[in-house]
Amino acid sequence: MKILVAGATGMTGRHVVNQLLQNGHQVRAIVRTPDKLDSEILSHRNLTVIKAAILDLTDEELQAHVMDCDAIVSCLGHVLSFKGMFGAPRNLCAEATRRLCNAIQIRPQSPPTKFILMNTVGVKNPHLNEPRTIVERLVLSLLHYTIPPQRDNELAAAYLIDEIGSINPQIEWSIVRPDSLINADISQYETAQSPSTGLFSGRPTARANVARFMVSLIEDEPVWHQWKFKMPVIMNAAA
Ligand SMILES: NC(=O)c1ccc[n+]([C@@H]2O[C@H](COP(=O)([O-])OP(=O)(O)OC[C@H]3O[C@@H](n4cnc5c(N)ncnc54)[C@H](OP(=O)(O)O)[C@@H]3O)[C@@H](O)[C@H]2O)c1
């Protein structure tokens, strides 16, 4: 398959690119700094690198890049610095999601493209009555008003849920919600409709597992069927 990865130089995006290439797919990566990718990845014959900040691309350029893609994965996230969190572009994830989806929808009729958005367990599924304690609600509303990336993640998810919806002929989506991310090898993981252990349970999610789950959404139709138009929560399996 042909898959476009946004945020490919990120700590999760790199795993996604690596695993997709290992599985024989053709990968198109939009990255600001290609040198952040390992040299053997960078020189892989199935990888095409587009050197750009995604929001700097014109609509026409984005359309050309998504033209023949079977799936798009967004692992974008704000750099954890004052400028990355509070500077422009404040709506990086939401704006990239919106523009990539627009680009898909301008293409001639083709089978639906899978759009997989990396999000966070801190964003609620509006269609489920996800229980939150008073403390969790307080912390999340504090984050909503003070930390722009939280609001960005909320807007990106809301765009897919409300604007793209579940009867769009050109786009099917899944919003993957990891718990606190860690760097660790692939291991057993669990997926669920909603956080089952509370938001601040301390159950981590290996970035490599997030990538593996995203790749399985692309490759494995029963997995896609289970999670399309949903917001799966992913956590490492309990020890
Ligand atoms: N940290 C956690 O515990 C946690 C938990 C759950 C969910 N999440 C969510 O998971 C997502 C990804 O996490 P991660 O740790 O893999 O992220 P990461 O390592 O920080 O990667 C972020 C990616 O976004 C790109 N990016 C940042 N600012 C950009 C800009 N202005 N224009 C274009 N590209 C830009 C980065 O490119 P460069 O390499 O060029 O900077 C990088 O490829 C985030 O949305 C985050 O909110 C995080």
mmCIF file of C-alpha atoms and ligand atoms in Angstrom:
data_model
loop_
_atom_site.group_PDB
_atom_site.id
_atom_site.type_symbol
_atom_site.label_atom_id
_atom_site.label_comp_id
_atom_site.label_asym_id
_atom_site.label_seq_id
_atom_site.Cartn_x
_atom_site.Cartn_y
_atom_site.Cartn_z
ATOM 1 C CA MET A 1 0.000 0.000 0.000
ATOM 2 C CA LYS A 2 0.947 3.653 -0.287
ATOM 3 C CA ILE A 3 0.860 5.504 2.997
ATOM 4 C CA LEU A 4 1.546 9.138 3.808
ATOM 5 C CA VAL A 5 2.969 9.789 7.262
ATOM 6 C CA ALA A 6 2.867 13.265 8.824
ATOM 7 C CA GLY A 7 5.115 13.751 11.847
ATOM 8 C CA ALA A 8 7.421 11.004 10.576
ATOM 9 C CA THR A 9 10.452 12.358 12.456
ATOM 10 C CA GLY A 10 8.606 12.219 15.782
ATOM 11 C CA MET A 11 9.290 9.569 18.364
ATOM 12 C CA THR A 12 6.162 7.638 17.326
ATOM 13 C CA GLY A 13 6.216 8.599 13.639
ATOM 14 C CA ARG A 14 9.661 7.021 13.204
ATOM 15 C CA HIS A 15 8.329 3.682 14.450
ATOM 16 C CA VAL A 16 5.388 3.941 12.058
ATOM 17 C CA VAL A 17 7.674 4.610 9.071
ATOM 18 C CA ASN A 18 10.057 1.838 10.096
ATOM 19 C CA GLN A 19 7.328 -0.757 10.571
ATOM 20 C CA LEU A 20 5.561 0.184 7.327
ATOM 21 C CA LEU A 21 8.806 -0.136 5.344
ATOM 22 C CA GLN A 22 9.607 -3.448 7.022
ATOM 23 C CA ASN A 23 6.190 -4.699 5.936
ATOM 24 C CA GLY A 24 6.851 -3.761 2.301
ATOM 25 C CA HIS A 25 4.687 -0.658 1.956
ATOM 26 C CA GLN A 26 5.535 2.496 0.048
ATOM 27 C CA VAL A 27 5.826 5.408 2.456
ATOM 28 C CA ARG A 28 5.670 9.125 1.776
ATOM 29 C CA ALA A 29 6.911 11.198 4.702
ATOM 30 C CA ILE A 30 6.394 14.933 5.084
ATOM 31 C CA VAL A 31 9.159 16.128 7.403
ATOM 32 C CA ARG A 32 10.823 19.397 8.311
ATOM 33 C CA THR A 33 14.208 17.833 9.028
ATOM 34 C CA PRO A 34 14.914 14.641 7.054
ATOM 35 C CA ASP A 35 18.275 14.214 8.812
ATOM 36 C CA LYS A 36 16.399 13.208 11.954
ATOM 37 C CA LEU A 37 15.555 9.917 10.239
ATOM 38 C CA ASP A 38 18.092 7.077 10.436
ATOM 39 C CA SER A 39 20.297 6.916 7.338
ATOM 40 C CA GLU A 40 19.174 3.410 6.347
ATOM 41 C CA ILE A 41 15.539 4.524 6.562
ATOM 42 C CA LEU A 42 16.305 7.690 4.625
ATOM 43 C CA SER A 43 17.899 5.710 1.814
ATOM 44 C CA HIS A 44 15.179 3.021 1.713
ATOM 45 C CA ARG A 45 13.912 2.582 -1.836
ATOM 46 C CA ASN A 46 10.278 2.555 -0.704
ATOM 47 C CA LEU A 47 10.518 5.866 1.171
ATOM 48 C CA THR A 48 9.815 9.220 -0.464
ATOM 49 C CA VAL A 49 10.670 12.206 1.669
ATOM 50 C CA ILE A 50 8.959 15.554 1.186
ATOM 51 C CA LYS A 51 11.003 18.175 2.987
ATOM 52 C CA ALA A 52 8.541 20.748 4.286
ATOM 53 C CA ALA A 53 6.644 21.930 7.311
ATOM 54 C CA ILE A 54 3.299 20.388 6.462
ATOM 55 C CA LEU A 55 1.266 23.572 6.896
ATOM 56 C CA ASP A 56 3.610 25.443 4.527
ATOM 57 C CA LEU A 57 2.576 23.205 1.623
ATOM 58 C CA THR A 58 0.002 24.628 -0.764
ATOM 59 C CA ASP A 59 -3.347 22.899 -1.233
ATOM 60 C CA GLU A 60 -2.203 21.772 -4.680
ATOM 61 C CA GLU A 61 0.992 20.253 -3.256
ATOM 62 C CA LEU A 62 -0.962 18.414 -0.567
ATOM 63 C CA GLN A 63 -3.398 17.113 -3.169
ATOM 64 C CA ALA A 64 -0.507 15.729 -5.211
ATOM 65 C CA HIS A 65 0.989 14.025 -2.154
ATOM 66 C CA VAL A 66 -2.253 12.323 -1.064
ATOM 67 C CA MET A 67 -3.400 11.567 -4.610
ATOM 68 C CA ASP A 68 -2.721 7.814 -4.664
ATOM 69 C CA CYS A 69 -2.477 7.084 -0.928
ATOM 70 C CA ASP A 70 -4.429 4.249 0.663
ATOM 71 C CA ALA A 71 -3.894 5.608 4.153
ATOM 72 C CA ILE A 72 -2.668 8.691 5.970
ATOM 73 C CA VAL A 73 -1.185 8.586 9.447
ATOM 74 C CA SER A 74 -0.734 11.763 11.464
ATOM 75 C CA CYS A 75 1.721 11.488 14.346
ATOM 76 C CA LEU A 76 2.111 15.260 14.545
ATOM 77 C CA GLY A 77 2.574 16.802 17.949
ATOM 78 C CA HIS A 78 3.850 20.031 19.392
ATOM 79 C CA VAL A 79 7.529 20.247 20.266
ATOM 80 C CA LEU A 80 7.849 20.246 24.048
ATOM 81 C CA SER A 81 9.363 23.709 24.361
ATOM 82 C CA PHE A 82 7.798 27.070 25.186
ATOM 83 C CA LYS A 83 7.800 28.019 21.486
ATOM 84 C CA GLY A 84 6.457 24.620 20.416
ATOM 85 C CA MET A 85 3.625 24.676 22.946
ATOM 86 C CA PHE A 86 2.610 28.355 22.849
ATOM 87 C CA GLY A 87 3.923 29.621 19.505
ATOM 88 C CA ALA A 88 2.482 29.207 16.015
ATOM 89 C CA PRO A 89 1.031 27.024 14.631
ATOM 90 C CA ARG A 90 -1.207 26.549 17.659
ATOM 91 C CA ASN A 91 -3.598 24.309 15.726
ATOM 92 C CA LEU A 92 -0.933 22.179 14.050
ATOM 93 C CA CYS A 93 -2.735 18.827 14.422
ATOM 94 C CA ALA A 94 -6.222 20.154 13.682
ATOM 95 C CA GLU A 95 -5.146 22.255 10.728
ATOM 96 C CA ALA A 96 -3.042 19.458 9.210
ATOM 97 C CA THR A 97 -5.963 17.045 9.646
ATOM 98 C CA ARG A 98 -8.377 19.469 8.007
ATOM 99 C CA ARG A 99 -6.083 20.252 5.078
ATOM 100 C CA LEU A 100 -5.128 16.617 4.436
ATOM 101 C CA CYS A 101 -8.810 15.615 4.509
ATOM 102 C CA ASN A 102 -9.666 18.439 2.106
ATOM 103 C CA ALA A 103 -6.922 17.233 -0.208
ATOM 104 C CA ILE A 104 -8.326 13.684 -0.142
ATOM 105 C CA GLN A 105 -11.827 14.898 -0.871
ATOM 106 C CA ILE A 106 -10.754 16.821 -3.962
ATOM 107 C CA ARG A 107 -9.404 13.650 -5.577
ATOM 108 C CA PRO A 108 -11.438 11.821 -8.173
ATOM 109 C CA GLN A 109 -13.708 9.118 -6.751
ATOM 110 C CA SER A 110 -11.692 6.252 -5.301
ATOM 111 C CA PRO A 111 -12.023 3.752 -2.445
ATOM 112 C CA PRO A 112 -12.097 5.489 0.965
ATOM 113 C CA THR A 113 -8.737 6.531 2.391
ATOM 114 C CA LYS A 114 -7.967 5.524 5.963
ATOM 115 C CA PHE A 115 -7.050 8.509 8.119
ATOM 116 C CA ILE A 116 -5.380 7.559 11.387
ATOM 117 C CA LEU A 117 -4.917 10.384 13.851
ATOM 118 C CA MET A 118 -2.633 10.084 16.841
ATOM 119 C CA ASN A 119 -4.392 11.852 19.690
ATOM 120 C CA THR A 120 -4.498 11.444 23.447
ATOM 121 C CA VAL A 121 -6.501 9.739 26.141
ATOM 122 C CA GLY A 122 -7.050 13.266 27.491
ATOM 123 C CA VAL A 123 -9.581 13.879 24.693
ATOM 124 C CA LYS A 124 -13.007 12.476 25.402
ATOM 125 C CA ASN A 125 -15.127 10.449 23.005
ATOM 126 C CA PRO A 126 -18.278 12.605 22.745
ATOM 127 C CA HIS A 127 -20.408 9.582 21.808
ATOM 128 C CA LEU A 128 -19.611 7.597 24.919
ATOM 129 C CA ASN A 129 -20.355 8.459 28.481
ATOM 130 C CA GLU A 130 -16.735 8.223 29.557
ATOM 131 C CA PRO A 131 -16.548 8.511 33.310
ATOM 132 C CA ARG A 132 -14.173 11.154 34.630
ATOM 133 C CA THR A 133 -13.530 11.911 38.265
ATOM 134 C CA ILE A 134 -13.852 15.507 39.496
ATOM 135 C CA VAL A 135 -10.057 15.776 39.660
ATOM 136 C CA GLU A 136 -9.697 14.512 36.074
ATOM 137 C CA ARG A 137 -12.310 16.981 34.855
ATOM 138 C CA LEU A 138 -10.595 19.839 36.650
ATOM 139 C CA VAL A 139 -7.166 18.962 35.283
ATOM 140 C CA LEU A 140 -8.451 18.518 31.717
ATOM 141 C CA SER A 141 -10.340 21.798 31.724
ATOM 142 C CA LEU A 142 -7.262 23.534 33.125
ATOM 143 C CA LEU A 143 -5.203 22.013 30.283
ATOM 144 C CA HIS A 144 -7.884 23.032 27.771
ATOM 145 C CA TYR A 145 -7.626 26.698 28.756
ATOM 146 C CA THR A 146 -3.891 26.920 29.436
ATOM 147 C CA ILE A 147 -2.049 24.438 27.186
ATOM 148 C CA PRO A 148 -2.729 25.016 23.454
ATOM 149 C CA PRO A 149 -1.714 21.457 22.367
ATOM 150 C CA GLN A 150 -4.562 20.000 24.450
ATOM 151 C CA ARG A 151 -7.079 22.199 22.640
ATOM 152 C CA ASP A 152 -5.406 21.365 19.323
ATOM 153 C CA ASN A 153 -5.867 17.635 19.964
ATOM 154 C CA GLU A 154 -9.530 18.262 20.876
ATOM 155 C CA LEU A 155 -10.096 20.260 17.668
ATOM 156 C CA ALA A 156 -8.406 17.638 15.479
ATOM 157 C CA ALA A 157 -10.603 14.871 16.903
ATOM 158 C CA ALA A 158 -13.740 17.029 16.658
ATOM 159 C CA TYR A 159 -13.003 17.755 13.003
ATOM 160 C CA LEU A 160 -12.990 14.064 12.090
ATOM 161 C CA ILE A 161 -16.007 13.255 14.246
ATOM 162 C CA ASP A 162 -18.206 16.225 13.298
ATOM 163 C CA GLU A 163 -17.036 17.408 9.881
ATOM 164 C CA ILE A 164 -15.939 14.176 8.217
ATOM 165 C CA GLY A 165 -18.405 11.998 10.108
ATOM 166 C CA SER A 166 -19.054 8.331 9.507
ATOM 167 C CA ILE A 167 -20.797 8.376 6.123
ATOM 168 C CA ASN A 168 -18.146 10.156 4.100
ATOM 169 C CA PRO A 169 -17.550 8.232 0.855
ATOM 170 C CA GLN A 170 -13.885 9.268 0.671
ATOM 171 C CA ILE A 171 -12.531 9.139 4.216
ATOM 172 C CA GLU A 172 -12.726 6.604 7.014
ATOM 173 C CA TRP A 173 -10.929 7.509 10.233
ATOM 174 C CA SER A 174 -9.733 6.209 13.543
ATOM 175 C CA ILE A 175 -8.505 8.399 16.395
ATOM 176 C CA VAL A 176 -5.893 6.538 18.408
ATOM 177 C CA ARG A 177 -5.674 7.612 22.047
ATOM 178 C CA PRO A 178 -2.540 6.467 23.876
ATOM 179 C CA ASP A 179 -2.057 6.881 27.593
ATOM 180 C CA SER A 180 1.236 8.453 28.754
ATOM 181 C CA LEU A 181 3.849 7.653 26.116
ATOM 182 C CA ILE A 182 7.149 5.944 26.832
ATOM 183 C CA ASN A 183 10.023 4.763 24.670
ATOM 184 C CA ALA A 184 10.153 0.987 24.923
ATOM 185 C CA ASP A 185 10.221 -2.044 22.668
ATOM 186 C CA ILE A 186 7.124 -3.605 21.165
ATOM 187 C CA SER A 187 5.253 -5.601 23.779
ATOM 188 C CA GLN A 188 1.754 -6.814 24.532
ATOM 189 C CA TYR A 189 -0.787 -4.021 24.487
ATOM 190 C CA GLU A 190 -4.492 -3.595 25.077
ATOM 191 C CA THR A 191 -7.039 -1.551 23.174
ATOM 192 C CA ALA A 192 -10.361 -0.384 24.553
ATOM 193 C CA GLN A 193 -13.250 1.904 23.644
ATOM 194 C CA SER A 194 -12.573 4.105 26.663
ATOM 195 C CA PRO A 195 -9.977 4.502 29.384
ATOM 196 C CA SER A 196 -10.685 1.634 31.725
ATOM 197 C CA THR A 197 -8.334 2.532 34.523
ATOM 198 C CA GLY A 198 -8.791 6.271 35.006
ATOM 199 C CA LEU A 199 -6.830 8.958 33.243
ATOM 200 C CA PHE A 200 -4.010 9.221 35.717
ATOM 201 C CA SER A 201 -3.525 5.541 36.340
ATOM 202 C CA GLY A 202 0.101 5.661 35.280
ATOM 203 C CA ARG A 203 -0.460 2.859 32.738
ATOM 204 C CA PRO A 204 2.041 3.805 30.012
ATOM 205 C CA THR A 205 1.942 3.138 26.281
ATOM 206 C CA ALA A 206 5.104 2.318 24.351
ATOM 207 C CA ARG A 207 5.362 4.446 21.223
ATOM 208 C CA ALA A 208 6.399 1.294 19.349
ATOM 209 C CA ASN A 209 3.073 -0.280 20.368
ATOM 210 C CA VAL A 210 1.125 2.754 19.177
ATOM 211 C CA ALA A 211 2.890 2.377 15.831
ATOM 212 C CA ARG A 212 2.196 -1.344 15.701
ATOM 213 C CA PHE A 213 -1.482 -0.742 16.378
ATOM 214 C CA MET A 214 -1.642 1.972 13.703
ATOM 215 C CA VAL A 215 0.034 -0.347 11.191
ATOM 216 C CA SER A 216 -2.436 -3.103 12.063
ATOM 217 C CA LEU A 217 -5.293 -0.637 11.434
ATOM 218 C CA ILE A 218 -3.888 -0.119 7.943
ATOM 219 C CA GLU A 219 -3.141 -3.749 7.138
ATOM 220 C CA ASP A 220 -5.730 -5.779 8.967
ATOM 221 C CA GLU A 221 -9.310 -5.289 7.756
ATOM 222 C CA PRO A 222 -10.996 -6.898 10.806
ATOM 223 C CA VAL A 223 -8.984 -4.550 13.063
ATOM 224 C CA TRP A 224 -9.962 -1.594 10.887
ATOM 225 C CA HIS A 225 -13.589 -2.710 10.876
ATOM 226 C CA GLN A 226 -13.505 -2.871 14.672
ATOM 227 C CA TRP A 227 -12.027 0.602 15.148
ATOM 228 C CA LYS A 228 -13.066 2.786 12.236
ATOM 229 C CA PHE A 229 -15.034 5.863 13.278
ATOM 230 C CA LYS A 230 -13.976 5.152 16.852
ATOM 231 C CA MET A 231 -11.402 6.460 19.317
ATOM 232 C CA PRO A 232 -9.499 3.426 20.548
ATOM 233 C CA VAL A 233 -7.522 3.836 23.740
ATOM 234 C CA ILE A 234 -4.223 1.956 23.733
ATOM 235 C CA MET A 235 -2.142 0.996 26.762
ATOM 236 C CA ASN A 236 0.605 -1.483 27.418
ATOM 237 C CA ALA A 237 -0.773 -4.704 28.840
ATOM 238 C CA ALA A 238 -0.757 -4.893 32.613
ATOM 239 C CA ALA A 239 2.417 -6.520 33.901
HETATM 240 N N1 LIG B 1 3.683 12.714 25.498
HETATM 241 C C1 LIG B 1 2.699 11.927 25.886
HETATM 242 O O1 LIG B 1 2.753 11.278 26.947
HETATM 243 C C2 LIG B 1 1.470 11.792 25.016
HETATM 244 C C3 LIG B 1 0.456 10.977 25.467
HETATM 245 C C4 LIG B 1 -0.618 10.766 24.625
HETATM 246 C C5 LIG B 1 -0.688 11.378 23.388
HETATM 247 N N2 LIG B 1 0.315 12.211 22.971
HETATM 248 C C6 LIG B 1 0.203 12.820 21.636
HETATM 249 O O2 LIG B 1 0.956 12.046 20.719
HETATM 250 C C7 LIG B 1 1.347 12.832 19.607
HETATM 251 C C8 LIG B 1 2.748 12.479 19.150
HETATM 252 O O3 LIG B 1 3.613 12.193 20.221
HETATM 253 P P1 LIG B 1 5.194 11.977 19.990
HETATM 254 O O4 LIG B 1 5.805 11.892 21.334
HETATM 255 O O5 LIG B 1 5.445 10.895 18.999
HETATM 256 O O6 LIG B 1 5.561 13.378 19.303
HETATM 257 P P2 LIG B 1 6.980 14.026 18.914
HETATM 258 O O7 LIG B 1 8.096 13.078 19.082
HETATM 259 O O8 LIG B 1 7.078 15.342 19.621
HETATM 260 O O9 LIG B 1 6.799 14.290 17.343
HETATM 261 C C9 LIG B 1 6.072 15.364 16.860
HETATM 262 C C10 LIG B 1 6.183 15.422 15.342
HETATM 263 O O10 LIG B 1 5.469 16.589 14.906
HETATM 264 C C11 LIG B 1 6.344 17.385 14.098
HETATM 265 N N3 LIG B 1 6.075 18.805 14.273
HETATM 266 C C12 LIG B 1 6.091 19.524 15.418
HETATM 267 N N4 LIG B 1 5.807 20.807 15.166
HETATM 268 C C13 LIG B 1 5.634 20.909 13.819
HETATM 269 C C14 LIG B 1 5.337 21.983 12.949
HETATM 270 N N5 LIG B 1 5.124 23.223 13.402
HETATM 271 N N6 LIG B 1 5.234 21.732 11.621
HETATM 272 C C15 LIG B 1 5.430 20.479 11.139
HETATM 273 N N7 LIG B 1 5.706 19.413 11.912
HETATM 274 C C16 LIG B 1 5.816 19.629 13.243
HETATM 275 C C17 LIG B 1 7.735 17.059 14.586
HETATM 276 O O11 LIG B 1 8.650 17.422 13.574
HETATM 277 P P3 LIG B 1 10.190 17.817 13.913
HETATM 278 O O12 LIG B 1 10.893 16.490 14.145
HETATM 279 O O13 LIG B 1 10.635 18.540 12.709
HETATM 280 O O14 LIG B 1 10.152 18.667 15.163
HETATM 281 C C18 LIG B 1 7.623 15.562 14.822
HETATM 282 O O15 LIG B 1 7.751 14.866 13.616
HETATM 283 C C19 LIG B 1 1.131 14.261 20.049
HETATM 284 O O16 LIG B 1 -0.015 14.778 19.360
HETATM 285 C C20 LIG B 1 0.806 14.185 21.516
HETATM 286 O O17 LIG B 1 -0.141 15.165 21.898
HETATM 287 C C21 LIG B 1 1.406 12.422 23.774
#
